[in-house]
mmCIF file of C-alpha atoms in Angstrom:
data_model
loop_
_atom_site.group_PDB
_atom_site.id
_atom_site.type_symbol
_atom_site.label_atom_id
_atom_site.label_comp_id
_atom_site.label_asym_id
_atom_site.label_seq_id
_atom_site.Cartn_x
_atom_site.Cartn_y
_atom_site.Cartn_z
ATOM 1 C CA GLN A 1 48.667 -44.650 -21.681
ATOM 2 C CA VAL A 2 45.359 -42.428 -21.912
ATOM 3 C CA GLN A 3 45.766 -38.758 -21.522
ATOM 4 C CA LEU A 4 43.158 -36.162 -21.514
ATOM 5 C CA VAL A 5 44.580 -32.284 -21.230
ATOM 6 C CA GLU A 6 42.031 -29.612 -21.079
ATOM 7 C CA SER A 7 42.967 -25.927 -21.731
ATOM 8 C CA GLY A 8 41.182 -22.762 -22.508
ATOM 9 C CA GLY A 9 40.041 -21.712 -19.253
ATOM 10 C CA GLY A 10 40.303 -18.369 -17.688
ATOM 11 C CA LEU A 11 38.532 -15.260 -16.413
ATOM 12 C CA VAL A 12 35.689 -13.881 -18.417
ATOM 13 C CA LYS A 13 33.012 -11.227 -17.938
ATOM 14 C CA ALA A 14 29.498 -12.335 -17.717
ATOM 15 C CA GLY A 15 27.885 -12.532 -20.961
ATOM 16 C CA GLY A 16 31.148 -13.499 -22.547
ATOM 17 C CA SER A 17 32.348 -16.668 -24.443
ATOM 18 C CA LEU A 18 35.153 -19.097 -23.983
ATOM 19 C CA ARG A 19 36.180 -22.095 -26.071
ATOM 20 C CA LEU A 20 37.565 -25.015 -23.959
ATOM 21 C CA SER A 21 39.715 -27.761 -25.900
ATOM 22 C CA CYS A 22 40.880 -31.252 -24.724
ATOM 23 C CA ALA A 23 43.611 -32.759 -26.121
ATOM 24 C CA ALA A 24 43.615 -36.562 -26.267
ATOM 25 C CA SER A 25 46.306 -39.150 -26.713
ATOM 26 C CA GLY A 26 47.038 -42.881 -25.940
ATOM 27 C CA PHE A 27 43.807 -44.194 -27.520
ATOM 28 C CA THR A 28 41.908 -44.101 -30.729
ATOM 29 C CA PHE A 29 40.039 -41.163 -30.235
ATOM 30 C CA SER A 30 37.399 -41.770 -32.854
ATOM 31 C CA ASP A 31 36.369 -44.988 -31.137
ATOM 32 C CA ASN A 32 34.898 -43.395 -28.125
ATOM 33 C CA TYR A 33 32.260 -41.237 -27.183
ATOM 34 C CA MET A 34 33.354 -38.039 -25.242
ATOM 35 C CA THR A 35 31.805 -35.768 -22.453
ATOM 36 C CA TRP A 36 32.267 -32.550 -20.452
ATOM 37 C CA ILE A 37 31.613 -32.580 -16.835
ATOM 38 C CA ARG A 38 32.106 -29.734 -14.177
ATOM 39 C CA GLN A 39 32.375 -28.817 -10.779
ATOM 40 C CA ALA A 40 31.451 -25.575 -9.351
ATOM 41 C CA PRO A 41 33.176 -24.386 -6.215
ATOM 42 C CA GLY A 42 32.153 -26.098 -3.228
ATOM 43 C CA LYS A 43 29.523 -28.090 -5.305
ATOM 44 C CA GLY A 44 29.305 -31.751 -6.761
ATOM 45 C CA LEU A 45 30.049 -32.975 -10.276
ATOM 46 C CA GLU A 46 27.526 -31.851 -12.927
ATOM 47 C CA TRP A 47 27.290 -33.603 -16.203
ATOM 48 C CA LEU A 48 27.226 -31.225 -19.212
ATOM 49 C CA SER A 49 27.174 -32.997 -22.580
ATOM 50 C CA ASP A 50 27.916 -35.987 -24.594
ATOM 51 C CA ILE A 51 28.971 -36.428 -28.201
ATOM 52 C CA SER A 52 29.124 -39.507 -30.255
ATOM 53 C CA THR A 53 32.161 -40.839 -32.019
ATOM 54 C CA SER A 54 31.465 -38.936 -35.427
ATOM 55 C CA GLY A 55 30.136 -35.962 -33.680
ATOM 56 C CA SER A 56 26.680 -36.325 -35.277
ATOM 57 C CA TYR A 57 24.729 -37.053 -31.937
ATOM 58 C CA THR A 58 25.028 -34.531 -29.112
ATOM 59 C CA LYS A 59 23.170 -34.246 -25.718
ATOM 60 C CA TYR A 60 23.212 -31.358 -23.277
ATOM 61 C CA ALA A 61 22.246 -30.875 -19.715
ATOM 62 C CA ASP A 62 19.023 -28.445 -19.374
ATOM 63 C CA SER A 63 21.413 -26.190 -17.441
ATOM 64 C CA VAL A 64 23.682 -25.304 -20.702
ATOM 65 C CA LYS A 65 21.281 -26.132 -23.481
ATOM 66 C CA GLY A 66 21.404 -23.403 -25.999
ATOM 67 C CA ARG A 67 24.411 -21.802 -24.401
ATOM 68 C CA PHE A 68 27.137 -24.344 -24.679
ATOM 69 C CA THR A 69 28.081 -26.533 -27.787
ATOM 70 C CA ILE A 70 30.192 -29.546 -27.783
ATOM 71 C CA SER A 71 32.165 -30.777 -30.983
ATOM 72 C CA ARG A 72 35.203 -32.822 -31.748
ATOM 73 C CA ASP A 73 37.920 -33.013 -34.456
ATOM 74 C CA ASN A 74 38.749 -36.639 -34.766
ATOM 75 C CA ALA A 75 41.836 -35.825 -37.096
ATOM 76 C CA ARG A 76 43.273 -33.622 -34.587
ATOM 77 C CA LYS A 77 42.136 -35.743 -31.668
ATOM 78 C CA SER A 78 40.594 -32.896 -29.890
ATOM 79 C CA LEU A 79 37.425 -32.301 -27.907
ATOM 80 C CA HIS A 80 35.885 -28.760 -27.705
ATOM 81 C CA LEU A 81 33.283 -27.041 -25.501
ATOM 82 C CA GLN A 82 32.098 -23.708 -26.788
ATOM 83 C CA LEU A 83 30.632 -21.655 -23.890
ATOM 84 C CA ASN A 84 28.331 -18.778 -24.597
ATOM 85 C CA ARG A 85 26.434 -16.206 -22.579
ATOM 86 C CA LEU A 86 28.462 -17.180 -19.711
ATOM 87 C CA ARG A 87 26.871 -16.617 -16.281
ATOM 88 C CA ALA A 88 28.525 -16.217 -12.655
ATOM 89 C CA ASP A 89 26.958 -19.930 -11.961
ATOM 90 C CA ASP A 90 29.069 -21.076 -14.746
ATOM 91 C CA THR A 91 32.041 -20.654 -12.571
ATOM 92 C CA ALA A 92 33.685 -24.146 -12.276
ATOM 93 C CA VAL A 93 36.590 -26.654 -13.163
ATOM 94 C CA TYR A 94 35.431 -28.125 -16.414
ATOM 95 C CA TYR A 95 36.539 -31.684 -17.187
ATOM 96 C CA CYS A 96 36.535 -33.688 -20.301
ATOM 97 C CA ALA A 97 36.075 -37.314 -19.845
ATOM 98 C CA ARG A 98 36.169 -40.563 -22.121
ATOM 99 C CA VAL A 99 33.360 -42.518 -22.391
ATOM 100 C CA PHE A 100 34.166 -46.311 -22.029
ATOM 101 C CA CYS A 101 33.180 -48.078 -25.290
ATOM 102 C CA SER A 102 33.706 -51.958 -25.829
ATOM 103 C CA SER A 103 33.941 -53.321 -29.343
ATOM 104 C CA THR A 104 30.001 -53.745 -29.439
ATOM 105 C CA ARG A 105 28.594 -50.290 -27.440
ATOM 106 C CA CYS A 106 29.373 -47.383 -25.583
ATOM 107 C CA HIS A 107 28.550 -47.556 -22.025
ATOM 108 C CA GLY A 108 27.557 -45.008 -19.772
ATOM 109 C CA TYR A 109 30.634 -44.271 -17.552
ATOM 110 C CA TYR A 110 33.790 -42.373 -17.721
ATOM 111 C CA ASP A 111 36.784 -44.449 -17.468
ATOM 112 C CA HIS A 112 39.430 -41.328 -17.874
ATOM 113 C CA TRP A 113 39.320 -37.961 -17.015
ATOM 114 C CA GLY A 114 41.590 -34.903 -17.679
ATOM 115 C CA GLN A 115 42.700 -32.680 -14.795
ATOM 116 C CA GLY A 116 40.150 -29.893 -15.615
ATOM 117 C CA THR A 117 40.461 -26.286 -16.444
ATOM 118 C CA LEU A 118 39.042 -23.520 -14.391
ATOM 119 C CA VAL A 119 36.536 -21.103 -15.778
ATOM 120 C CA THR A 120 35.810 -17.914 -13.694
ATOM 121 C CA VAL A 121 33.090 -15.727 -14.869
ATOM 122 C CA SER A 122 32.884 -12.190 -13.059
ATOM 123 C CA SER A 123 29.637 -10.594 -12.710
ATOM 124 C CA GLN B 1 19.456 -30.236 -6.024
ATOM 125 C CA SER B 2 20.858 -33.730 -7.559
ATOM 126 C CA VAL B 3 18.547 -36.152 -9.099
ATOM 127 C CA LEU B 4 20.473 -38.888 -7.350
ATOM 128 C CA THR B 5 20.585 -38.037 -3.599
ATOM 129 C CA GLN B 6 23.707 -38.818 -1.693
ATOM 130 C CA PRO B 7 24.397 -38.180 2.192
ATOM 131 C CA PRO B 8 26.691 -35.144 2.383
ATOM 132 C CA SER B 9 29.147 -37.172 4.909
ATOM 133 C CA VAL B 10 30.110 -40.503 6.055
ATOM 134 C CA SER B 11 33.093 -41.368 8.361
ATOM 135 C CA GLY B 12 34.539 -44.454 9.955
ATOM 136 C CA ALA B 13 37.561 -45.615 11.624
ATOM 137 C CA PRO B 14 40.396 -47.514 10.214
ATOM 138 C CA GLY B 15 39.458 -51.121 9.778
ATOM 139 C CA GLN B 16 35.745 -50.459 9.804
ATOM 140 C CA ARG B 17 33.081 -50.814 6.903
ATOM 141 C CA VAL B 18 31.307 -48.012 5.593
ATOM 142 C CA THR B 19 28.503 -47.551 3.049
ATOM 143 C CA PHE B 20 27.555 -45.019 0.643
ATOM 144 C CA SER B 21 24.069 -44.695 -0.663
ATOM 145 C CA CYS B 22 22.489 -43.395 -3.568
ATOM 146 C CA THR B 23 18.863 -42.643 -4.265
ATOM 147 C CA GLY B 24 17.283 -42.166 -7.573
ATOM 148 C CA SER B 25 13.900 -42.724 -9.158
ATOM 149 C CA SER B 26 11.900 -44.951 -11.534
ATOM 150 C CA SER B 27 13.245 -42.609 -14.256
ATOM 151 C CA ASN B 28 16.844 -43.351 -13.589
ATOM 152 C CA ILE B 29 18.142 -46.197 -11.439
ATOM 153 C CA GLY B 30 14.740 -47.685 -11.273
ATOM 154 C CA ALA B 31 14.496 -47.693 -14.983
ATOM 155 C CA GLY B 32 17.542 -50.143 -15.343
ATOM 156 C CA TYR B 33 20.356 -47.537 -15.829
ATOM 157 C CA ASP B 34 23.353 -48.977 -14.579
ATOM 158 C CA VAL B 35 25.227 -46.940 -11.456
ATOM 159 C CA HIS B 36 28.768 -45.970 -11.689
ATOM 160 C CA TRP B 37 30.867 -44.774 -8.737
ATOM 161 C CA TYR B 38 33.926 -42.458 -8.564
ATOM 162 C CA ARG B 39 36.320 -40.954 -5.972
ATOM 163 C CA HIS B 40 37.510 -37.476 -6.208
ATOM 164 C CA LEU B 41 40.313 -36.041 -4.330
ATOM 165 C CA ALA B 42 40.555 -32.051 -4.362
ATOM 166 C CA GLY B 43 42.717 -30.732 -7.315
ATOM 167 C CA ARG B 44 42.920 -34.262 -9.057
ATOM 168 C CA ALA B 45 41.130 -36.050 -11.849
ATOM 169 C CA PRO B 46 38.044 -38.133 -10.484
ATOM 170 C CA GLN B 47 38.946 -41.988 -10.727
ATOM 171 C CA LEU B 48 36.365 -44.447 -11.486
ATOM 172 C CA LEU B 49 35.937 -47.088 -8.806
ATOM 173 C CA ILE B 50 32.763 -49.204 -9.779
ATOM 174 C CA TYR B 51 31.236 -49.480 -13.314
ATOM 175 C CA ASP B 52 27.934 -51.011 -14.578
ATOM 176 C CA SER B 53 26.724 -51.069 -10.872
ATOM 177 C CA THR B 54 28.924 -54.080 -9.584
ATOM 178 C CA ASN B 55 32.098 -54.385 -11.316
ATOM 179 C CA ARG B 56 35.350 -52.867 -9.796
ATOM 180 C CA ALA B 57 37.491 -50.941 -12.117
ATOM 181 C CA SER B 58 41.035 -51.853 -12.837
ATOM 182 C CA GLY B 59 43.320 -51.659 -9.814
ATOM 183 C CA VAL B 60 40.434 -50.999 -7.554
ATOM 184 C CA PRO B 61 41.025 -53.311 -4.500
ATOM 185 C CA ASP B 62 38.441 -55.932 -3.556
ATOM 186 C CA ARG B 63 37.686 -54.049 -0.318
ATOM 187 C CA PHE B 64 35.161 -52.043 -2.706
ATOM 188 C CA SER B 65 32.168 -53.307 -3.602
ATOM 189 C CA ALA B 66 28.637 -52.173 -4.624
ATOM 190 C CA SER B 67 25.102 -53.247 -5.250
ATOM 191 C CA THR B 68 21.904 -51.812 -6.726
ATOM 192 C CA SER B 69 18.454 -52.434 -5.760
ATOM 193 C CA GLY B 70 15.161 -50.960 -6.874
ATOM 194 C CA THR B 71 15.906 -47.141 -7.248
ATOM 195 C CA SER B 72 18.977 -47.178 -5.183
ATOM 196 C CA ALA B 73 22.400 -48.224 -5.126
ATOM 197 C CA SER B 74 25.287 -48.630 -2.513
ATOM 198 C CA LEU B 75 29.045 -48.506 -2.471
ATOM 199 C CA SER B 76 30.817 -50.426 0.415
ATOM 200 C CA ILE B 77 34.359 -50.012 1.556
ATOM 201 C CA SER B 78 35.705 -52.728 4.152
ATOM 202 C CA GLY B 79 38.849 -52.532 5.873
ATOM 203 C CA LEU B 80 38.728 -48.846 5.847
ATOM 204 C CA GLN B 81 42.220 -46.925 5.273
ATOM 205 C CA ALA B 82 43.157 -43.489 5.559
ATOM 206 C CA GLU B 83 43.902 -43.406 1.748
ATOM 207 C CA ASP B 84 40.301 -43.916 1.136
ATOM 208 C CA GLU B 85 39.461 -40.349 2.211
ATOM 209 C CA GLY B 86 37.915 -38.238 -0.302
ATOM 210 C CA ASP B 87 34.560 -37.524 -2.285
ATOM 211 C CA TYR B 88 32.419 -40.299 -3.575
ATOM 212 C CA TYR B 89 30.014 -39.834 -6.466
ATOM 213 C CA CYS B 90 27.460 -42.130 -7.898
ATOM 214 C CA GLN B 91 26.469 -41.676 -11.411
ATOM 215 C CA SER B 92 23.854 -42.827 -13.842
ATOM 216 C CA TYR B 93 21.545 -41.738 -16.638
ATOM 217 C CA GLY B 94 17.993 -40.574 -17.019
ATOM 218 C CA ASN B 95 15.826 -38.513 -19.356
ATOM 219 C CA SER B 96 18.520 -38.522 -21.857
ATOM 220 C CA GLN B 97 20.842 -36.841 -19.504
ATOM 221 C CA GLY B 98 23.964 -37.956 -17.432
ATOM 222 C CA LEU B 99 23.241 -37.523 -13.829
ATOM 223 C CA PHE B 100 25.579 -37.322 -10.657
ATOM 224 C CA GLY B 101 24.583 -37.540 -7.274
ATOM 225 C CA GLY B 102 25.664 -34.659 -4.852
ATOM 226 C CA GLY B 103 28.571 -36.603 -3.569
ATOM 227 C CA THR B 104 29.564 -37.937 0.008
ATOM 228 C CA LYS B 105 32.589 -36.787 1.826
ATOM 229 C CA LEU B 106 34.197 -39.803 3.479
ATOM 230 C CA THR B 107 36.538 -39.056 6.612
ATOM 231 C CA VAL B 108 38.728 -41.633 8.116
ATOM 232 C CA LEU B 109 38.600 -40.940 11.932
#
């Protein structure tokens, strides 16, 4: 079955960096767009970034553009999010999710999610 | 402040019907982008409930239904059960970015 397992979260000081990873299994990773979504404490879900199947096309939320970088390694079936210049308001659980893709196109919804990894930024 | 607006809470007794609203704009829902719905329980991965505005995801009972009209969308649950409690989020796209509503907490009385 489809599994997504995030790792790399932890405690970091403001201004620091972290690299999150998401290990995928149970499906042909290179066939799907992937995304990162987060949830800050007491807040709702926030979309962060999408990446295309080849990695050549990426999109970012305004709140993280220029600080976060999404990437993927299809050979290793892994998704990554590089978090730079972290701020206290980046404290959140970070989820990776699979974008559903049919044989003809990728749709705009997330059919499988990981359990999340917690990032805590101290000020 | 989320671009998609959801009421913070909804409640209902077992067996009742509840409806969640999701209000967007001409830049997202009103532009024709599909709306999708998720349930999120604390400490767990969010679960897809409805995709492409009206379609139930695999394993979701037919007590769940959804619709879209103009710049808004709604999700309804009939025959409310205690296990339906959780946070419900609408999701769409607009201005080349993914969008989530702020979420609605469902309490089963």
